[in-house]
């Protein structure tokens, strides 16, 4: 499963890229607004930092406007994937864009049939918003499992990108469901590296290693 950061903060992206597991980045208008920087500038910089798909979202809600915006965004860098909302006009635009070779990430998906429609129009990614579903008492991971079954049945090439992730548990559920990618805030990615038993175990090993006559490592000649 590919691991993406859901952020427009370039410092976070730089740090995660340095850890060696970062496969891509997703953004949305809320995250870009939070960065306080112009959209195009921030997407350009992110594309320099990560060698993988970088999702940038349109704000038009009519097919013509979405197509025009998507072309602009896609011209920033070959790794840009255009995020388009799962509305009728959005899916109409995705059909045209995918025929042009522009990759689209259909976002704001809360229902497996929205994912089916997105796959039929040639979406590259489909983004179910798992923890936003959990917050309203729906079982987000079940939607991911259902999308996976539908895509497997019909051999769609559209990839499942689990989004709206608030905890490592959702990342685990995404991996168990066989999602292709999972995007998460920096804090959640950082949490994947933490386990108190690992820290305690390491502390004990280091303490005991200090008592080994001559140390542990073979002498360097
Ligand atoms: O990529 C989807 C994401 O940006 C939405 O996440 O955390 O605002 O629900 P969140």
Coordinates of N, CA and C and ligand atoms in Angstrom, one line a residue:
X1 N 0.9 -1.2 0.0 CA 0.0 0.0 0.0 C 0.9 1.2 0.0
X2 N 0.6 2.2 -0.9 CA 1.3 3.4 -0.9 C 0.9 4.3 0.2
X3 N 1.9 5.0 0.7 CA 1.6 5.9 1.9 C 1.8 7.4 1.4
X4 N 0.7 8.1 1.5 CA 0.8 9.6 1.1 C 0.6 10.4 2.3
X5 N 1.1 11.7 2.2 CA 0.8 12.7 3.2 C -0.3 13.5 2.7
X6 N -1.2 13.9 3.6 CA -2.4 14.7 3.3 C -2.0 16.1 3.9
X7 N -1.3 16.9 3.2 CA -0.9 18.2 3.7 C -0.4 19.1 2.6
X8 N -0.4 20.4 2.9 CA 0.3 21.4 1.9 C 1.4 22.0 2.6
X9 N 1.9 21.4 3.7 CA 3.0 22.0 4.5 C 4.3 21.3 4.0
X10 N 5.1 22.1 3.4 CA 6.3 21.6 2.7 C 7.4 21.1 3.7
X11 N 7.3 21.7 4.9 CA 8.3 21.2 5.9 C 7.9 19.7 6.3
X12 N 6.7 19.5 6.5 CA 6.2 18.1 6.8 C 6.6 17.1 5.7
X13 N 6.4 17.6 4.5 CA 6.7 16.7 3.3 C 8.2 16.4 3.2
X14 N 9.0 17.4 3.5 CA 10.4 17.3 3.4 C 10.9 16.2 4.5
X15 N 10.3 16.4 5.7 CA 10.7 15.4 6.8 C 10.2 14.0 6.5
X16 N 9.0 13.8 6.0 CA 8.5 12.5 5.7 C 9.3 11.9 4.5
X17 N 9.6 12.7 3.6 CA 10.4 12.2 2.4 C 11.7 11.6 2.9
X18 N 12.3 12.3 3.9 CA 13.6 11.9 4.4 C 13.5 10.5 5.1
X19 N 12.3 10.2 5.6 CA 12.1 8.9 6.3 C 12.1 7.7 5.3
X20 N 11.9 8.0 4.0 CA 12.0 7.0 3.0 C 10.8 6.2 2.7
X21 N 9.6 6.6 3.2 CA 8.4 5.8 2.9 C 7.3 6.6 2.2
X22 N 7.7 7.9 1.8 CA 6.6 8.7 1.2 C 6.5 8.5 -0.3
X23 N 5.2 8.1 -0.6 CA 5.0 7.7 -2.0 C 4.2 8.8 -2.8
X24 N 3.7 9.8 -2.1 CA 2.9 10.9 -2.8 C 2.3 11.8 -1.8
X25 N 1.6 12.8 -2.3 CA 1.0 13.8 -1.4 C -0.4 14.1 -1.9
X26 N -1.4 14.4 -1.0 CA -2.7 14.9 -1.4 C -2.9 16.2 -0.7
X27 N -3.6 17.1 -1.4 CA -3.9 18.4 -0.8 C -5.4 18.6 -1.1
X28 N -5.9 19.6 -0.4 CA -7.3 20.1 -0.7 C -7.3 21.6 -0.4
X29 N -8.4 22.3 -0.8 CA -8.4 23.8 -0.6 C -8.2 24.2 0.9
X30 N -8.7 23.4 1.8 CA -8.5 23.7 3.2 C -7.1 23.7 3.6
X31 N -6.4 22.6 3.1 CA -4.9 22.5 3.5 C -4.1 23.6 2.8
X32 N -4.4 23.9 1.6 CA -3.6 25.0 0.9 C -3.9 26.3 1.6
X33 N -5.1 26.6 2.0 CA -5.4 27.8 2.7 C -4.7 27.9 4.0
X34 N -4.6 26.8 4.7 CA -3.8 26.7 5.9 C -2.3 27.0 5.7
X35 N -1.8 26.7 4.6 CA -0.4 26.9 4.3 C -0.1 28.4 4.1
X36 N -1.2 29.2 3.7 CA -1.1 30.6 3.5 C -0.3 31.0 2.2
X37 N -0.2 30.0 1.3 CA 0.6 30.2 0.1 C -0.3 30.1 -1.2
X38 N 0.1 30.7 -2.3 CA -0.6 30.6 -3.5 C -0.7 29.1 -4.0
X39 N -1.8 28.7 -4.5 CA -2.0 27.3 -4.9 C -0.9 26.7 -5.8
X40 N -0.7 27.4 -6.9 CA 0.2 26.9 -7.9 C 1.6 26.8 -7.4
X41 N 2.0 27.8 -6.6 CA 3.4 27.8 -6.0 C 3.6 26.6 -5.1
X42 N 2.6 26.4 -4.3 CA 2.8 25.3 -3.3 C 2.8 23.9 -4.0
X43 N 1.9 23.7 -5.0 CA 1.9 22.5 -5.7 C 3.2 22.2 -6.4
X44 N 3.7 23.3 -7.0 CA 5.0 23.2 -7.7 C 6.1 22.7 -6.8
X45 N 6.1 23.4 -5.6 CA 7.2 23.0 -4.6 C 7.0 21.6 -4.2
X46 N 5.8 21.2 -3.9 CA 5.6 19.8 -3.5 C 6.1 18.8 -4.5
X47 N 5.8 19.1 -5.8 CA 6.3 18.2 -6.9 C 7.8 18.1 -6.9
X48 N 8.5 19.1 -6.4 CA 10.0 19.0 -6.4 C 10.4 18.1 -5.3
X49 N 9.6 18.0 -4.2 CA 10.0 17.3 -3.0 C 9.7 15.8 -3.0
X50 N 8.7 15.4 -3.8 CA 8.3 14.0 -3.7 C 8.1 13.5 -5.1
X51 N 8.7 12.3 -5.3 CA 8.6 11.7 -6.7 C 7.5 10.7 -6.7
X52 N 6.2 11.2 -6.8 CA 5.0 10.4 -6.8 C 3.9 11.3 -7.1
X53 N 2.6 10.7 -7.1 CA 1.5 11.5 -7.4 C 1.2 12.6 -6.4
X54 N 0.9 13.8 -6.9 CA 0.6 14.9 -6.0 C -0.9 15.4 -6.4
X55 N -1.8 15.2 -5.5 CA -3.2 15.6 -5.8 C -3.4 17.1 -5.5
X56 N -4.0 17.8 -6.5 CA -4.3 19.2 -6.4 C -5.8 19.3 -6.8
X57 N -6.6 20.0 -6.0 CA -8.0 20.0 -6.2 C -8.6 21.2 -6.9
X58 N -9.6 21.0 -7.8 CA -10.3 22.1 -8.5 C -11.3 22.6 -7.6
X59 N -11.8 23.9 -7.9 CA -12.9 24.5 -7.1 C -14.1 24.8 -7.9
X60 N -14.0 24.6 -9.3 CA -15.2 24.8 -10.1 C -16.2 23.6 -9.8
X61 N -17.5 23.9 -10.1 CA -18.5 22.9 -9.9 C -19.2 22.6 -11.2
X62 N -18.8 23.1 -12.3 CA -19.4 22.8 -13.6 C -18.4 22.1 -14.5
X63 N -18.8 21.2 -15.3 CA -17.8 20.4 -16.1 C -16.8 21.2 -16.9
X64 N -17.4 22.3 -17.5 CA -16.5 23.1 -18.4 C -15.4 23.7 -17.5
X65 N -15.8 24.3 -16.4 CA -14.9 25.0 -15.5 C -13.9 24.0 -14.9
X66 N -14.4 22.8 -14.5 CA -13.5 21.7 -13.9 C -12.4 21.3 -15.0
X67 N -12.8 21.1 -16.2 CA -11.9 20.7 -17.3 C -10.8 21.8 -17.5
X68 N -11.2 23.0 -17.5 CA -10.3 24.1 -17.7 C -9.3 24.2 -16.6
X69 N -9.8 24.1 -15.3 CA -9.0 24.2 -14.2 C -8.0 23.0 -14.1
X70 N -8.5 21.8 -14.4 CA -7.7 20.6 -14.4 C -6.6 20.7 -15.4
X71 N -6.8 21.3 -16.5 CA -5.7 21.4 -17.5 C -4.6 22.3 -17.0
X72 N -5.0 23.3 -16.3 CA -4.1 24.3 -15.7 C -3.2 23.5 -14.7
X73 N -3.9 22.8 -13.8 CA -3.2 22.2 -12.7 C -2.3 21.1 -13.2
X74 N -2.8 20.3 -14.2 CA -2.0 19.2 -14.8 C -0.7 19.8 -15.5
X75 N -0.8 21.0 -16.0 CA 0.4 21.6 -16.7 C 1.5 22.0 -15.7
X76 N 1.2 22.0 -14.4 CA 2.2 22.4 -13.4 C 3.4 21.4 -13.4
X77 N 3.0 20.1 -13.4 CA 4.0 19.0 -13.3 C 3.4 17.7 -13.8
X78 N 4.1 16.8 -14.4 CA 3.5 15.5 -14.8 C 3.0 14.7 -13.7
X79 N 3.5 14.9 -12.4 CA 3.0 14.1 -11.3 C 1.7 14.6 -10.7
X80 N 1.2 15.7 -11.2 CA -0.1 16.3 -10.6 C -1.2 15.4 -11.0
X81 N -2.0 15.0 -10.0 CA -3.3 14.3 -10.2 C -4.4 15.2 -9.8
X82 N -5.4 15.4 -10.7 CA -6.4 16.5 -10.4 C -7.5 15.9 -9.5
X83 N -7.8 16.6 -8.4 CA -8.8 16.1 -7.5 C -10.2 16.7 -7.9
X84 N -11.1 15.9 -8.2 CA -12.4 16.4 -8.7 C -13.5 15.8 -7.7
X85 N -14.5 16.6 -7.3 CA -15.5 16.1 -6.4 C -16.5 15.1 -7.1
X86 N -17.0 14.2 -6.3 CA -17.8 13.1 -6.9 C -19.3 13.6 -7.1
X87 N -19.4 14.6 -7.9 CA -20.7 15.2 -8.3 C -20.9 14.9 -9.8
X88 N -22.2 15.1 -10.3 CA -22.4 14.7 -11.7 C -21.5 15.5 -12.6
X89 N -21.4 16.8 -12.4 CA -20.6 17.6 -13.3 C -19.1 17.2 -13.2
X90 N -18.7 16.8 -12.0 CA -17.3 16.4 -11.8 C -17.0 15.1 -12.6
X91 N -18.0 14.1 -12.5 CA -17.7 12.9 -13.2 C -17.8 13.0 -14.7
X92 N -18.6 14.0 -15.1 CA -18.6 14.3 -16.6 C -17.3 14.8 -17.0
X93 N -16.7 15.7 -16.2 CA -15.4 16.3 -16.5 C -14.3 15.2 -16.4
X94 N -14.4 14.3 -15.5 CA -13.4 13.2 -15.4 C -13.4 12.3 -16.6
X95 N -14.5 12.1 -17.2 CA -14.6 11.3 -18.4 C -13.7 12.0 -19.5
X96 N -13.9 13.3 -19.6 CA -13.2 14.0 -20.7 C -11.7 14.1 -20.4
X97 N -11.4 14.4 -19.1 CA -10.0 14.5 -18.7 C -9.2 13.2 -18.9
X98 N -9.9 12.1 -18.5 CA -9.1 10.8 -18.6 C -8.9 10.5 -20.0
X99 N -9.9 10.8 -20.9 CA -9.6 10.6 -22.3 C -8.5 11.4 -22.9
X100 N -8.2 12.6 -22.2 CA -7.1 13.5 -22.6 C -5.8 13.0 -22.0
X101 N -5.9 12.0 -21.1 CA -4.7 11.5 -20.4 C -4.4 12.3 -19.1
X102 N -5.3 13.1 -18.6 CA -5.1 13.8 -17.4 C -5.7 12.9 -16.2
X103 N -4.8 12.6 -15.3 CA -5.2 11.7 -14.2 C -6.0 12.4 -13.2
X104 N -7.1 11.7 -12.7 CA -8.0 12.4 -11.8 C -8.2 11.5 -10.5
X105 N -8.3 12.2 -9.4 CA -8.6 11.6 -8.1 C -10.0 12.1 -7.7
X106 N -11.0 11.2 -7.8 CA -12.4 11.5 -7.5 C -12.5 11.5 -5.9
X107 N -12.8 12.7 -5.4 CA -12.8 12.9 -4.0 C -14.2 13.1 -3.4
X108 N -14.2 13.1 -2.0 CA -15.5 13.3 -1.3 C -16.4 12.1 -1.6
X109 N -15.8 10.9 -1.6 CA -16.6 9.7 -1.8 C -17.0 9.1 -0.5
X110 N -18.3 8.8 -0.3 CA -18.9 8.3 0.9 C -19.7 7.1 0.7
X111 N -19.7 6.6 -0.5 CA -20.7 5.5 -0.9 C -20.0 4.7 -2.0
X112 N -20.1 3.4 -1.9 CA -19.4 2.5 -2.9 C -19.9 2.8 -4.4
X113 N -21.2 3.2 -4.5 CA -21.6 3.4 -5.9 C -21.1 4.7 -6.5
X114 N -20.7 5.6 -5.7 CA -20.0 6.8 -6.2 C -18.6 6.4 -6.8
X115 N -18.0 5.4 -6.1 CA -16.7 4.9 -6.6 C -16.9 4.1 -7.9
X116 N -18.0 3.4 -8.0 CA -18.3 2.6 -9.2 C -18.4 3.6 -10.4
X117 N -19.1 4.7 -10.2 CA -19.3 5.7 -11.2 C -17.9 6.3 -11.6
X118 N -17.1 6.6 -10.6 CA -15.8 7.2 -10.8 C -14.9 6.3 -11.7
X119 N -15.0 5.0 -11.3 CA -14.2 4.0 -12.1 C -14.7 3.9 -13.5
X120 N -16.0 4.0 -13.7 CA -16.5 3.9 -15.1 C -16.1 5.1 -16.0
X121 N -15.9 6.2 -15.4 CA -15.5 7.4 -16.2 C -13.9 7.5 -16.3
X122 N -13.2 6.5 -15.7 CA -11.8 6.4 -15.9 C -10.9 7.1 -14.8
X123 N -11.5 7.3 -13.6 CA -10.7 7.9 -12.6 C -9.4 7.1 -12.3
X124 N -8.4 7.8 -12.0 CA -7.1 7.2 -11.6 C -7.1 6.7 -10.1
X125 N -7.6 7.6 -9.3 CA -7.9 7.3 -7.9 C -9.3 7.6 -7.5
X126 N -9.8 6.9 -6.5 CA -11.0 7.2 -5.9 C -10.7 7.4 -4.4
X127 N -11.3 8.5 -3.8 CA -10.9 8.7 -2.4 C -12.1 8.6 -1.4
X128 N -12.3 7.5 -0.8 CA -13.3 7.4 0.2 C -12.9 8.1 1.5
X129 N -13.7 8.9 2.1 CA -13.4 9.7 3.3 C -13.7 8.9 4.5
X130 N -12.9 8.0 4.9 CA -13.2 7.0 5.9 C -13.5 7.6 7.3
X131 N -12.6 8.5 7.9 CA -12.9 8.9 9.2 C -14.0 10.0 9.3
X132 N -14.3 10.6 8.2 CA -15.5 11.5 8.2 C -16.8 10.6 8.2
X133 N -16.7 9.4 7.7 CA -17.9 8.5 7.8 C -18.0 8.0 9.2
X134 N -16.8 7.7 9.8 CA -16.8 7.1 11.2 C -17.4 8.2 12.1
X135 N -17.1 9.5 11.8 CA -17.6 10.5 12.7 C -19.1 10.7 12.8
X136 N -19.8 10.2 11.7 CA -21.3 10.3 11.7 C -21.9 8.9 11.9
X137 N -21.1 8.0 12.5 CA -21.6 6.7 12.9 C -21.7 5.7 11.8
X138 N -21.0 5.9 10.7 CA -21.0 4.9 9.6 C -19.7 4.2 9.7
X139 N -19.6 3.0 9.2 CA -18.4 2.2 9.3 C -17.6 2.4 8.0
X140 N -16.7 3.4 8.0 CA -15.9 3.8 6.9 C -15.2 2.7 6.2
X141 N -14.6 1.8 7.0 CA -13.8 0.8 6.4 C -14.6 -0.2 5.6
X142 N -15.9 -0.4 6.0 CA -16.8 -1.3 5.2 C -17.0 -0.7 3.8
X143 N -17.1 0.6 3.7 CA -17.2 1.2 2.4 C -15.9 0.9 1.5
X144 N -14.8 0.9 2.2 CA -13.5 0.6 1.4 C -13.6 -0.8 1.0
X145 N -14.0 -1.7 1.9 CA -14.1 -3.2 1.5 C -15.0 -3.4 0.3
X146 N -16.2 -2.7 0.4 CA -17.1 -2.8 -0.7 C -16.6 -2.3 -2.0
X147 N -15.9 -1.2 -2.0 CA -15.3 -0.6 -3.2 C -14.3 -1.6 -3.8
X148 N -13.5 -2.2 -2.9 CA -12.5 -3.1 -3.3 C -13.2 -4.3 -4.0
X149 N -14.3 -4.8 -3.4 CA -14.9 -6.0 -4.0 C -15.5 -5.6 -5.4
X150 N -16.1 -4.4 -5.5 CA -16.6 -4.0 -6.8 C -15.5 -3.9 -7.8
X151 N -14.4 -3.2 -7.5 CA -13.3 -3.0 -8.4 C -12.7 -4.4 -8.8
X152 N -12.6 -5.3 -7.9 CA -12.1 -6.6 -8.2 C -13.0 -7.4 -9.1
X153 N -14.3 -7.3 -8.9 CA -15.3 -8.0 -9.7 C -15.1 -7.7 -11.2
X154 N -15.0 -6.3 -11.4 CA -15.0 -5.8 -12.8 C -13.6 -5.5 -13.3
X155 N -12.6 -5.8 -12.5 CA -11.2 -5.5 -12.9 C -11.0 -4.1 -13.3
X156 N -11.6 -3.1 -12.6 CA -11.3 -1.7 -12.8 C -9.9 -1.4 -12.4
X157 N -9.2 -0.5 -13.2 CA -7.9 -0.2 -12.8 C -7.8 1.0 -11.8
X158 N -8.9 1.6 -11.6 CA -8.9 2.8 -10.6 C -8.4 2.3 -9.3
X159 N -7.5 3.1 -8.7 CA -6.9 2.8 -7.4 C -7.7 3.4 -6.3
X160 N -7.8 2.6 -5.2 CA -8.5 3.1 -4.0 C -7.5 3.8 -3.1
X161 N -7.8 5.1 -2.8 CA -6.9 5.9 -2.0 C -7.7 6.3 -0.8
X162 N -7.4 5.6 0.3 CA -8.2 5.8 1.5 C -7.8 7.2 2.1
X163 N -8.8 8.1 2.3 CA -8.5 9.4 2.7 C -9.4 9.8 4.0
X164 N -9.1 11.0 4.5 CA -9.7 11.4 5.8 C -9.4 10.3 6.8
X165 N -8.1 10.4 7.2 CA -7.5 9.4 8.1 C -7.1 10.1 9.4
X166 N -7.6 9.7 10.5 CA -7.3 10.4 11.8 C -6.5 9.5 12.7
X167 N -6.3 8.2 12.4 CA -5.5 7.4 13.4 C -4.9 6.3 12.7
X168 N -3.9 5.7 13.3 CA -3.2 4.5 12.7 C -4.2 3.3 12.5
X169 N -5.3 3.3 13.3 CA -6.2 2.2 13.1 C -6.8 2.2 11.7
X170 N -7.1 3.4 11.2 CA -7.7 3.6 9.9 C -6.7 3.1 8.8
X171 N -5.4 3.4 9.1 CA -4.3 3.0 8.1 C -4.3 1.4 8.1
X172 N -4.4 0.8 9.3 CA -4.4 -0.6 9.4 C -5.6 -1.2 8.6
X173 N -6.8 -0.6 8.8 CA -8.0 -1.1 8.1 C -7.8 -1.0 6.6
X174 N -7.2 0.1 6.2 CA -7.0 0.4 4.7 C -6.1 -0.8 4.2
X175 N -5.0 -1.1 4.9 CA -4.1 -2.1 4.4 C -4.8 -3.5 4.4
X176 N -5.6 -3.8 5.5 CA -6.3 -5.1 5.5 C -7.3 -5.2 4.4
X177 N -7.9 -4.1 4.0 CA -8.9 -4.1 3.0 C -8.3 -4.2 1.6
X178 N -7.0 -4.0 1.5 CA -6.3 -4.1 0.2 C -6.3 -2.8 -0.5
X179 N -6.5 -1.7 0.2 CA -6.5 -0.4 -0.5 C -5.1 -0.2 -1.2
X180 N -5.1 0.6 -2.3 CA -3.9 0.8 -3.1 C -3.0 1.8 -2.4
X181 N -3.7 2.8 -1.7 CA -2.9 3.9 -1.1 C -3.7 4.4 0.1
X182 N -3.0 5.1 1.0 CA -3.7 5.7 2.1 C -3.0 7.0 2.4
X183 N -3.8 8.1 2.5 CA -3.2 9.4 2.7 C -3.6 9.8 4.1
X184 N -2.6 10.4 4.8 CA -2.8 10.7 6.2 C -2.1 12.0 6.6
X185 N -2.5 12.7 7.7 CA -1.8 13.8 8.2 C -0.4 13.4 8.7
X186 N 0.5 14.3 8.8 CA 1.9 14.1 9.3 C 1.9 13.3 10.6
X187 N 1.0 13.8 11.6 CA 1.0 13.2 12.9 C 0.7 11.7 12.9
X188 N -0.2 11.3 12.0 CA -0.6 9.9 11.9 C 0.6 9.1 11.3
X189 N 1.3 9.6 10.3 CA 2.4 8.9 9.7 C 3.5 8.8 10.8
X190 N 3.7 9.8 11.6 CA 4.7 9.8 12.7 C 4.3 8.7 13.7
X191 N 3.0 8.6 14.0 CA 2.6 7.6 15.0 C 2.9 6.1 14.5
X192 N 2.9 5.9 13.2 CA 3.2 4.5 12.7 C 4.5 4.0 13.2
X193 N 5.4 5.0 13.5 CA 6.8 4.6 13.9 C 6.9 4.4 15.4
X194 N 5.8 4.6 16.1 CA 6.0 4.6 17.6 C 5.3 3.4 18.2
X195 N 6.1 2.7 19.1 CA 5.4 1.6 19.9 C 6.2 1.6 21.2
X196 N 5.5 1.8 22.4 CA 6.2 1.8 23.6 C 7.0 0.6 23.9
X197 N 6.6 -0.6 23.5 CA 7.3 -1.8 23.7 C 8.6 -1.8 22.9
X198 N 8.6 -1.2 21.7 CA 9.9 -1.1 20.9 C 10.8 -0.3 21.7
X199 N 10.4 0.9 22.2 CA 11.2 1.8 22.9 C 11.8 1.2 24.2
X200 N 10.9 0.5 25.0 CA 11.4 -0.2 26.2 C 12.4 -1.3 25.9
X201 N 12.1 -2.1 24.9 CA 12.9 -3.2 24.5 C 14.3 -2.7 24.1
X202 N 14.3 -1.6 23.3 CA 15.6 -1.0 22.8 C 16.4 -0.5 24.0
X203 N 15.7 0.2 24.9 CA 16.4 0.7 26.1 C 17.1 -0.4 26.9
X204 N 16.4 -1.5 27.1 CA 17.0 -2.6 27.8 C 18.2 -3.2 27.0
X205 N 18.0 -3.4 25.7 CA 19.1 -4.0 24.9 C 20.4 -3.1 25.0
X206 N 20.1 -1.8 24.9 CA 21.3 -0.8 24.9 C 22.0 -0.9 26.3
X207 N 21.2 -1.0 27.4 CA 21.7 -1.1 28.7 C 22.6 -2.3 28.8
X208 N 22.0 -3.5 28.4 CA 22.8 -4.7 28.5 C 24.0 -4.7 27.6
X209 N 23.9 -4.1 26.4 CA 25.0 -4.1 25.5 C 26.2 -3.4 26.1
X210 N 26.0 -2.4 27.0 CA 27.0 -1.7 27.6 C 27.8 -2.6 28.6
X211 N 27.2 -3.7 29.0 CA 27.9 -4.6 30.0 C 28.7 -5.7 29.3
X212 N 28.6 -5.8 27.9 CA 29.3 -6.9 27.2 C 30.8 -6.5 27.1
X213 N 31.7 -7.4 27.6 CA 33.1 -7.0 27.5 C 33.5 -6.8 26.1
X214 N 34.1 -5.7 25.8 CA 34.6 -5.4 24.4 C 33.5 -4.8 23.5
X215 N 32.3 -4.7 24.0 CA 31.2 -4.2 23.2 C 30.6 -5.2 22.3
X216 N 29.6 -4.8 21.4 CA 28.9 -5.7 20.5 C 29.5 -5.7 19.1
X217 N 29.9 -4.5 18.6 CA 30.3 -4.4 17.2 C 31.7 -5.1 17.0
X218 N 31.9 -5.6 15.9 CA 33.2 -6.2 15.5 C 34.2 -5.0 15.3
X219 N 35.4 -5.2 15.8 CA 36.3 -4.0 15.7 C 36.5 -3.7 14.2
X220 N 36.6 -2.4 13.9 CA 36.8 -1.9 12.6 C 38.3 -1.8 12.3
X221 N 38.8 -2.4 11.3 CA 40.3 -2.3 11.0 C 40.6 -1.3 9.9
Ligands
LIG1 O1 -7.6 13.8 1.4 C1 -8.8 13.9 2.1 C2 -8.7 14.8 3.2 O2 -8.0 15.9 2.9 C3 -9.9 15.0 4.1 O3 -9.5 14.7 5.3 O4 -9.0 14.9 7.7 O5 -10.3 16.8 6.5 O6 -11.4 14.6 6.9 P1 -10.1 15.3 6.7

